[in-house]
Amino acid sequence: MSPPQPSSFHPARDIPDLSGKVILVTGGNAGIGASIVHALAAHQPSCIYLCARTPRKAETVIANLQQQFPRAKIRALQLDLNSFESIRACAKAFLDDDGNGNGRLDQLYLNAGISGTAPGLTEEGYENTFGVNHMGHALLCQLLMPKLLQTQKLPDADVRIVVTSSRGGHSFIPKTGLVPDLDTMKTLEASGMNSITRYGHSKLANILFARKLAQVYPGITTTSFHPGTVKSEIWEKAEGMKWIMWALAPVVWLTGVDCDKGAEPGLWLGTAEKSLIENGRYYAQGTFGKPKDDSKYAVDQKLTDDLWQWTNKELEAHGAPGWPEV
């Protein structure tokens, strides 16, 4: 029997048995992340780590899931991507947990994100949307990469990294793709971009980051995806450019997809037959079985390399260990 193609993909039916797999999902307490956790929990992974900024909310989600799936093993990890200290603590808590499937990490969903925020900076001084959506995930991924590589060496390994991006990473970006001088992302000047452009800029960074990870670590399948225009709480929490969000919200709620549908491309990328997926590519809702190149910037090697080098320089300046060699 041939593996299910994306056009007929139904998570409940088509996600394979996940016994023995260890999975970590950022932003797993709400929106697309909660849908990803729910769909995966039904297929008996060894453990799912649900990362959320507010532990109480995570525990509530976990309690509800365990009523539906009594055998599911789901653990909460506190994670605030606005803070490198919190990211380090989250990674340490995961790596120190003696119940995480004998030291594995099979699937990493870099899903959490913010949009429509008021101008501001993260604790380390990055423009907040870029800092949370890109820099925070880059640090977390770097800290977890040794475990991913360790898992990759196991006989049954099929390690995946799935990054939630957006079509905004093609459409709502500066004319140069990324800003010409990435150091401006450490100033309030960057916060002077409107909230939609700041969001699109961070989502392009997600696409380029996934692309580079696949080049540096070809043994790990790393992809990014656009979930569609999703009817989620991100529209209710938008603070920047409220009038635009207010104007767009009715359209989103009339034409958008629900969170379960929005999660489907990510779930397919995380669980489908490996041969169906092109490493490093970007996929989109509706045609997510075929990679899409919606803008020249998303496949620009110079932008990809520049972002990687700048990100690594910044992480190193904050004491990060660096990327492990294969």
One Martini backbone bead per residue (centre of mass of N, CA, C, O) as a GRO file, in nm:
protein
  326
    1MET     BB    1   0.094   0.037   0.025
    2SER     BB    2   0.076   0.353  -0.030
    3PRO     BB    3   0.137   0.646   0.073
    4PRO     BB    4  -0.007   0.922   0.167
    5GLN     BB    5  -0.120   1.188   0.021
    6PRO     BB    6  -0.184   1.513   0.088
    7SER     BB    7  -0.477   1.528  -0.042
    8SER     BB    8  -0.548   1.262   0.173
    9PHE     BB    9  -0.476   1.374   0.449
   10HIS     BB   10  -0.530   1.213   0.777
   11PRO     BB   11  -0.422   1.207   1.085
   12ALA     BB   12  -0.590   0.978   1.220
   13ARG     BB   13  -0.515   0.772   0.979
   14ASP     BB   14  -0.193   0.848   0.872
   15ILE     BB   15  -0.054   0.840   1.119
   16PRO     BB   16   0.171   0.668   1.253
   17ASP     BB   17   0.321   0.486   1.461
   18LEU     BB   18   0.500   0.637   1.763
   19SER     BB   19   0.658   0.438   1.898
   20GLY     BB   20   0.941   0.574   2.078
   21LYS     BB   21   0.880   0.866   2.040
   22VAL     BB   22   1.016   1.199   2.062
   23ILE     BB   23   0.848   1.513   2.137
   24LEU     BB   24   0.864   1.869   2.045
   25VAL     BB   25   0.649   2.160   2.129
   26THR     BB   26   0.596   2.478   2.049
   27GLY     BB   27   0.308   2.612   2.138
   28GLY     BB   28   0.111   2.359   2.262
   29ASN     BB   29  -0.150   2.525   2.405
   30ALA     BB   30  -0.221   2.654   2.113
   31GLY     BB   31  -0.355   2.627   1.831
   32ILE     BB   32  -0.159   2.459   1.626
   33GLY     BB   33   0.000   2.322   1.854
   34ALA     BB   34  -0.243   2.176   1.984
   35SER     BB   35  -0.311   2.013   1.728
   36ILE     BB   36  -0.048   1.861   1.710
   37VAL     BB   37  -0.057   1.722   1.985
   38HIS     BB   38  -0.327   1.578   1.950
   39ALA     BB   39  -0.255   1.408   1.698
   40LEU     BB   40  -0.003   1.262   1.824
   41ALA     BB   41  -0.131   1.135   2.087
   42ALA     BB   42  -0.299   0.911   1.917
   43HIS     BB   43   0.007   0.751   1.840
   44GLN     BB   44   0.202   0.659   2.081
   45PRO     BB   45   0.420   0.813   2.203
   46SER     BB   46   0.648   0.823   2.442
   47CYS     BB   47   0.678   1.156   2.423
   48ILE     BB   48   0.543   1.482   2.498
   49TYR     BB   49   0.660   1.816   2.469
   50LEU     BB   50   0.506   2.099   2.617
   51CYS     BB   51   0.554   2.427   2.521
   52ALA     BB   52   0.511   2.707   2.753
   53ARG     BB   53   0.476   3.007   2.913
   54THR     BB   54   0.222   2.877   3.074
   55PRO     BB   55   0.189   2.616   3.280
   56ARG     BB   56  -0.115   2.613   3.344
   57LYS     BB   57  -0.209   2.584   3.049
   58ALA     BB   58  -0.060   2.323   2.989
   59GLU     BB   59  -0.196   2.146   3.207
   60THR     BB   60  -0.481   2.173   3.095
   61VAL     BB   61  -0.427   2.043   2.822
   62ILE     BB   62  -0.319   1.774   2.929
   63ALA     BB   63  -0.569   1.685   3.087
   64ASN     BB   64  -0.754   1.671   2.838
   65LEU     BB   65  -0.586   1.468   2.673
   66GLN     BB   66  -0.587   1.234   2.897
   67GLN     BB   67  -0.889   1.181   2.865
   68GLN     BB   68  -0.864   1.085   2.561
   69PHE     BB   69  -0.545   0.976   2.626
   70PRO     BB   70  -0.448   0.782   2.880
   71ARG     BB   71  -0.156   0.682   2.751
   72ALA     BB   72  -0.048   0.952   2.737
   73LYS     BB   73   0.272   1.122   2.729
   74ILE     BB   74   0.276   1.445   2.887
   75ARG     BB   75   0.490   1.733   2.906
   76ALA     BB   76   0.577   2.022   3.072
   77LEU     BB   77   0.732   2.330   2.948
   78GLN     BB   78   0.890   2.614   3.016
   79LEU     BB   79   0.851   2.888   2.762
   80ASP     BB   80   1.033   3.193   2.678
   81LEU     BB   81   1.130   3.344   2.377
   82ASN     BB   82   1.213   3.631   2.514
   83SER     BB   83   1.424   3.434   2.678
   84PHE     BB   84   1.726   3.285   2.716
   85GLU     BB   85   1.698   3.173   2.999
   86SER     BB   86   1.440   3.010   2.942
   87ILE     BB   87   1.555   2.838   2.712
   88ARG     BB   88   1.776   2.701   2.875
   89ALA     BB   89   1.588   2.575   3.087
   90CYS     BB   90   1.424   2.405   2.891
   91ALA     BB   91   1.652   2.236   2.772
   92LYS     BB   92   1.749   2.122   3.043
   93ALA     BB   93   1.486   1.984   3.128
   94PHE     BB   94   1.486   1.789   2.894
   95LEU     BB   95   1.779   1.664   2.921
   96ASP     BB   96   1.725   1.578   3.238
   97ASP     BB   97   1.506   1.385   3.161
   98ASP     BB   98   1.458   1.039   3.243
   99GLY     BB   99   1.169   1.012   3.054
  100ASN     BB  100   1.278   1.062   2.730
  101GLY     BB  101   1.329   0.791   2.574
  102ASN     BB  102   1.636   0.730   2.609
  103GLY     BB  103   1.755   0.998   2.471
  104ARG     BB  104   1.550   1.142   2.273
  105LEU     BB  105   1.482   1.320   1.941
  106ASP     BB  106   1.259   1.310   1.665
  107GLN     BB  107   1.066   1.573   1.709
  108LEU     BB  108   1.071   1.925   1.601
  109TYR     BB  109   0.847   2.194   1.683
  110LEU     BB  110   0.868   2.523   1.552
  111ASN     BB  111   0.578   2.715   1.642
  112ALA     BB  112   0.600   2.948   1.796
  113GLY     BB  113   0.436   3.283   1.806
  114ILE     BB  114   0.418   3.624   1.687
  115SER     BB  115   0.169   3.893   1.631
  116GLY     BB  116   0.086   4.223   1.636
  117THR     BB  117   0.289   4.378   1.795
  118ALA     BB  118   0.423   4.590   1.980
  119PRO     BB  119   0.676   4.773   2.014
  120GLY     BB  120   0.995   4.604   2.086
  121LEU     BB  121   1.201   4.416   2.319
  122THR     BB  122   1.384   4.186   2.424
  123GLU     BB  123   1.591   4.091   2.674
  124GLU     BB  124   1.838   4.099   2.446
  125GLY     BB  125   1.746   4.330   2.220
  126TYR     BB  126   1.524   4.235   2.022
  127GLU     BB  127   1.306   4.240   1.811
  128ASN     BB  128   1.033   4.077   1.913
  129THR     BB  129   0.945   3.907   1.667
  130PHE     BB  130   1.230   3.811   1.584
  131GLY     BB  131   1.319   3.705   1.862
  132VAL     BB  132   1.100   3.487   1.891
  133ASN     BB  133   1.070   3.348   1.601
  134HIS     BB  134   1.393   3.316   1.566
  135MET     BB  135   1.609   3.339   1.797
  136GLY     BB  136   1.480   3.148   2.001
  137HIS     BB  137   1.475   2.897   1.815
  138ALA     BB  138   1.775   2.887   1.751
  139LEU     BB  139   1.869   2.828   2.037
  140LEU     BB  140   1.704   2.577   2.095
  141CYS     BB  141   1.813   2.410   1.859
  142GLN     BB  142   2.109   2.417   1.942
  143LEU     BB  143   2.069   2.277   2.224
  144LEU     BB  144   1.924   2.011   2.076
  145MET     BB  145   2.114   1.895   1.853
  146PRO     BB  146   2.271   1.667   1.996
  147LYS     BB  147   2.013   1.492   2.032
  148LEU     BB  148   1.938   1.468   1.736
  149LEU     BB  149   2.208   1.333   1.648
  150GLN     BB  150   2.188   1.093   1.835
  151THR     BB  151   1.925   0.985   1.710
  152GLN     BB  152   2.023   0.956   1.412
  153LYS     BB  153   2.216   0.697   1.491
  154LEU     BB  154   1.986   0.525   1.507
  155PRO     BB  155   1.838   0.263   1.345
  156ASP     BB  156   1.527   0.414   1.359
  157ALA     BB  157   1.583   0.681   1.228
  158ASP     BB  158   1.366   1.000   1.184
  159VAL     BB  159   1.450   1.311   1.178
  160ARG     BB  160   1.263   1.614   1.268
  161ILE     BB  161   1.211   1.953   1.143
  162VAL     BB  162   0.943   2.191   1.214
  163VAL     BB  163   0.849   2.506   1.067
  164THR     BB  164   0.653   2.772   1.141
  165SER     BB  165   0.529   2.978   0.906
  166SER     BB  166   0.463   3.199   0.616
  167ARG     BB  167   0.349   3.389   0.358
  168GLY     BB  168   0.465   3.649   0.487
  169GLY     BB  169   0.767   3.562   0.400
  170HIS     BB  170   0.688   3.682   0.098
  171SER     BB  171   0.485   3.946   0.126
  172PHE     BB  172   0.576   4.091   0.427
  173ILE     BB  173   0.848   4.250   0.316
  174PRO     BB  174   1.114   4.380   0.243
  175LYS     BB  175   1.270   4.466  -0.054
  176THR     BB  176   1.534   4.283   0.054
  177GLY     BB  177   1.381   4.095   0.257
  178LEU     BB  178   1.602   4.150   0.437
  179VAL     BB  179   1.760   4.348   0.614
  180PRO     BB  180   2.062   4.479   0.534
  181ASP     BB  181   2.097   4.530   0.857
  182LEU     BB  182   2.071   4.317   1.123
  183ASP     BB  183   2.145   4.516   1.359
  184THR     BB  184   1.862   4.660   1.358
  185MET     BB  185   1.731   4.420   1.537
  186LYS     BB  186   1.871   4.590   1.801
  187THR     BB  187   1.647   4.814   1.755
  188LEU     BB  188   1.390   5.048   1.746
  189GLU     BB  189   1.394   5.086   1.441
  190ALA     BB  190   1.268   4.809   1.374
  191SER     BB  191   0.999   4.882   1.527
  192GLY     BB  192   0.913   5.087   1.293
  193MET     BB  193   0.793   4.876   1.167
  194ASN     BB  194   0.537   4.729   1.088
  195SER     BB  195   0.386   4.447   1.210
  196ILE     BB  196   0.367   4.294   0.940
  197THR     BB  197   0.664   4.323   0.854
  198ARG     BB  198   0.787   4.195   1.106
  199TYR     BB  199   0.654   3.925   1.060
  200GLY     BB  200   0.756   3.858   0.774
  201HIS     BB  201   1.056   3.873   0.844
  202SER     BB  202   1.049   3.634   1.050
  203LYS     BB  203   0.938   3.421   0.841
  204LEU     BB  204   1.176   3.429   0.652
  205ALA     BB  205   1.378   3.335   0.861
  206ASN     BB  206   1.251   3.057   0.898
  207ILE     BB  207   1.300   2.956   0.610
  208LEU     BB  208   1.612   2.998   0.604
  209PHE     BB  209   1.680   2.828   0.852
  210ALA     BB  210   1.574   2.558   0.746
  211ARG     BB  211   1.753   2.551   0.497
  212LYS     BB  212   2.028   2.549   0.649
  213LEU     BB  213   1.992   2.301   0.824
  214ALA     BB  214   1.979   2.104   0.580
  215GLN     BB  215   2.275   2.168   0.490
  216VAL     BB  216   2.426   2.101   0.762
  217TYR     BB  217   2.187   1.859   0.827
  218PRO     BB  218   2.102   1.614   0.606
  219GLY     BB  219   2.000   1.382   0.815
  220ILE     BB  220   1.788   1.602   0.865
  221THR     BB  221   1.450   1.683   0.839
  222THR     BB  222   1.395   2.014   0.714
  223THR     BB  223   1.109   2.233   0.747
  224SER     BB  224   0.858   2.452   0.610
  225PHE     BB  225   0.534   2.631   0.678
  226HIS     BB  226   0.203   2.706   0.563
  227PRO     BB  227  -0.117   2.696   0.728
  228GLY     BB  228  -0.263   2.939   0.664
  229THR     BB  229  -0.551   3.107   0.738
  230VAL     BB  230  -0.592   3.126   1.078
  231LYS     BB  231  -0.831   3.068   1.334
  232SER     BB  232  -0.689   3.250   1.588
  233GLU     BB  233  -0.571   3.420   1.876
  234ILE     BB  234  -0.373   3.611   1.726
  235TRP     BB  235  -0.601   3.821   1.649
  236GLU     BB  236  -0.686   3.898   1.949
  237LYS     BB  237  -0.371   3.984   2.046
  238ALA     BB  238  -0.329   4.218   1.882
  239GLU     BB  239  -0.146   4.542   1.906
  240GLY     BB  240  -0.050   4.613   1.636
  241MET     BB  241  -0.233   4.764   1.419
  242LYS     BB  242  -0.545   4.731   1.497
  243TRP     BB  243  -0.699   4.822   1.238
  244ILE     BB  244  -0.602   4.592   1.058
  245MET     BB  245  -0.694   4.356   1.231
  246TRP     BB  246  -0.990   4.445   1.235
  247ALA     BB  247  -1.030   4.428   0.922
  248LEU     BB  248  -0.930   4.119   0.886
  249ALA     BB  249  -1.088   3.932   1.079
  250PRO     BB  250  -1.352   3.870   0.916
  251VAL     BB  251  -1.205   3.730   0.683
  252VAL     BB  252  -1.074   3.508   0.844
  253TRP     BB  253  -1.344   3.387   0.968
  254LEU     BB  254  -1.466   3.325   0.675
  255THR     BB  255  -1.186   3.195   0.512
  256GLY     BB  256  -1.051   3.037   0.710
  257VAL     BB  257  -0.885   2.807   0.903
  258ASP     BB  258  -0.850   2.583   1.122
  259CYS     BB  259  -0.621   2.449   1.334
  260ASP     BB  260  -0.629   2.161   1.229
  261LYS     BB  261  -0.576   2.238   0.934
  262GLY     BB  262  -0.314   2.406   0.985
  263ALA     BB  263  -0.151   2.143   1.094
  264GLU     BB  264  -0.123   1.941   0.854
  265PRO     BB  265   0.147   2.012   0.716
  266GLY     BB  266   0.322   1.956   0.969
  267LEU     BB  267   0.234   1.660   1.010
  268TRP     BB  268   0.329   1.558   0.740
  269LEU     BB  269   0.631   1.646   0.772
  270GLY     BB  270   0.665   1.467   1.046
  271THR     BB  271   0.523   1.165   0.922
  272ALA     BB  272   0.588   1.113   0.650
  273GLU     BB  273   0.732   0.988   0.404
  274LYS     BB  274   1.050   1.078   0.338
  275SER     BB  275   1.047   1.060   0.015
  276LEU     BB  276   0.823   1.305  -0.010
  277ILE     BB  277   1.053   1.494   0.104
  278GLU     BB  278   1.214   1.809   0.083
  279ASN     BB  279   1.487   1.923   0.196
  280GLY     BB  280   1.448   2.266   0.303
  281ARG     BB  281   1.158   2.320   0.238
  282TYR     BB  282   0.859   2.486   0.135
  283TYR     BB  283   0.522   2.475   0.251
  284ALA     BB  284   0.159   2.462   0.172
  285GLN     BB  285  -0.148   2.514   0.192
  286GLY     BB  286  -0.315   2.284  -0.042
  287THR     BB  287   0.014   2.214  -0.152
  288PHE     BB  288   0.197   2.039   0.069
  289GLY     BB  289   0.336   1.821  -0.139
  290LYS     BB  290   0.459   2.088  -0.267
  291PRO     BB  291   0.696   2.285  -0.310
  292LYS     BB  292   0.753   2.641  -0.252
  293ASP     BB  293   0.843   2.952  -0.446
  294ASP     BB  294   0.719   3.267  -0.372
  295SER     BB  295   1.023   3.375  -0.355
  296LYS     BB  296   1.349   3.467  -0.407
  297TYR     BB  297   1.433   3.490  -0.102
  298ALA     BB  298   1.376   3.184  -0.008
  299VAL     BB  299   1.641   3.099  -0.222
  300ASP     BB  300   1.866   3.278  -0.106
  301GLN     BB  301   2.188   3.211  -0.030
  302LYS     BB  302   2.293   3.473   0.090
  303LEU     BB  303   2.072   3.515   0.296
  304THR     BB  304   2.109   3.249   0.437
  305ASP     BB  305   2.407   3.295   0.524
  306ASP     BB  306   2.378   3.567   0.667
  307LEU     BB  307   2.181   3.476   0.884
  308TRP     BB  308   2.351   3.250   1.005
  309GLN     BB  309   2.600   3.419   1.085
  310TRP     BB  310   2.456   3.629   1.258
  311THR     BB  311   2.317   3.441   1.455
  312ASN     BB  312   2.576   3.305   1.563
  313LYS     BB  313   2.707   3.560   1.669
  314GLU     BB  314   2.485   3.626   1.873
  315LEU     BB  315   2.482   3.364   2.035
  316GLU     BB  316   2.779   3.375   2.118
  317ALA     BB  317   2.753   3.649   2.276
  318HIS     BB  318   2.541   3.471   2.476
  319GLY     BB  319   2.689   3.174   2.526
  320ALA     BB  320   2.665   2.981   2.314
  321PRO     BB  321   2.794   2.666   2.193
  322GLY     BB  322   2.710   2.590   1.922
  323TRP     BB  323   2.743   2.394   1.649
  324PRO     BB  324   2.754   2.079   1.589
  325GLU     BB  325   2.919   1.830   1.457
  326VAL     BB  326   2.875   1.548   1.249
   0.00000   0.00000   0.00000
